[in-house]
Amino acid sequence: MRQEPTISYLDQIYHAVNDISGKYSKPIEVGIILGTGLGQLIQHIEIEMEIPYNEIPYFPISTVESHKGRLIFGKLSGKSVVAMQGRFHYYEGYSMKEVTFPVRVMKKLGVQHLFVSNAAGGLNPDFQIGQLMVINDHIDLFPENPLRGKNLDDFGVRFPDMSEPYALDLVEKAMQIAKENSLTVHQGVYAAVQGPNLETRAEYKYLWKIGADAIGMSTIPEVIVARQMDLPVFAISAITDLCSPGNIKKVKIEEVLAAAAQAEPGMGLIIKELIKSL
């Protein structure tokens, strides 16, 4: 049987970009990645087009049940946006290049700011379920880096600076929006591990000691790639379970989804107001 030649990762990105551009050719300003149980922001988008992931060449397919698996194009707070309703996780078996493939595509579609949400466990004892944490820094505990391998010079430098991975002006605006709307919102450090199992008591204790306020299994790979491409990033966590040392309980996915739904209105408000301010 004749074997098709292997197409490079860079060419895969451009194939996906060209395919999407052929279906939706309007300029796009903002990219949004919606985390577990946090897809209701879609209801606030004036939707102009939806494209399922399986209709985009080389695009990964989400295997997480609560992730819809489609790109949403439209208007939010007066800005043109593309939203991922369903993200990809390293624990699903994808490489880091596959996990971050959509962010590369977004950049080539014209996106100028990236907004990321996730569901996270609260290590900080001051946190409560259903509250929000604006991420102001992170600790990367993944065993693989999305920039490993030959550098994609089309997208950025070999050694990108990470002294400010999250746009501090947006962090400050978010905290002001929360204050004006009487929302309990924290700032903090997000740590990410590969999963899919949750952490042991000893691991939670270690994560708190090294400076993490919340723990999850996503976000950081996308942020690393975005920063390599000079995309300003805003990221926010919904605290869906508590895992501070001395307050660790078993977690069920149903409870995580319920807590994410509790946090979602406040998160949506902050993201909408921030996008309006761009």
PDB file of C-alpha atoms in Angstrom, residues 1 3 49 54 68 72 76 82-83 85 93 100 113 115 152 175 178 181 198 236 257 262 272 278:
ATOM      1  CA  MET A   1       0.000   0.000   0.000  1.00  0.00           C
ATOM      2  CA  GLN A   3       2.108   5.503   2.171  1.00  0.00           C
ATOM      3  CA  MET A  49     -20.481  30.059  13.076  1.00  0.00           C
ATOM      4  CA  ASN A  54     -13.533  16.734  13.697  1.00  0.00           C
ATOM      5  CA  LYS A  68     -18.417  19.762  23.482  1.00  0.00           C
ATOM      6  CA  ILE A  72     -17.430  29.006  18.271  1.00  0.00           C
ATOM      7  CA  LEU A  76     -18.695  39.000  22.756  1.00  0.00           C
ATOM      8  CA  VAL A  82     -13.197  32.415  18.759  1.00  0.00           C
ATOM      9  CA  ALA A  83     -13.982  30.152  21.709  1.00  0.00           C
ATOM     10  CA  GLN A  85     -15.820  24.707  23.751  1.00  0.00           C
ATOM     11  CA  GLY A  93      -2.826  10.828  25.606  1.00  0.00           C
ATOM     12  CA  THR A 100      -1.336  23.499  22.201  1.00  0.00           C
ATOM     13  CA  HIS A 113      -5.409  38.225  23.420  1.00  0.00           C
ATOM     14  CA  PHE A 115      -8.416  34.116  27.803  1.00  0.00           C
ATOM     15  CA  LEU A 152       8.983  27.046  15.192  1.00  0.00           C
ATOM     16  CA  MET A 175      -9.776  42.339  40.646  1.00  0.00           C
ATOM     17  CA  ALA A 178     -14.765  41.724  41.104  1.00  0.00           C
ATOM     18  CA  ASN A 181     -19.589  43.578  41.594  1.00  0.00           C
ATOM     19  CA  LEU A 198      -5.891  13.316  41.757  1.00  0.00           C
ATOM     20  CA  ILE A 236      -8.885  32.279  35.862  1.00  0.00           C
ATOM     21  CA  LEU A 257     -19.140  20.155  37.639  1.00  0.00           C
ATOM     22  CA  GLN A 262     -21.680  27.800  40.839  1.00  0.00           C
ATOM     23  CA  LYS A 272     -16.988  39.780  29.448  1.00  0.00           C
ATOM     24  CA  LEU A 278      -9.568  45.763  25.388  1.00  0.00           C
TER      25      LEU A 278
END
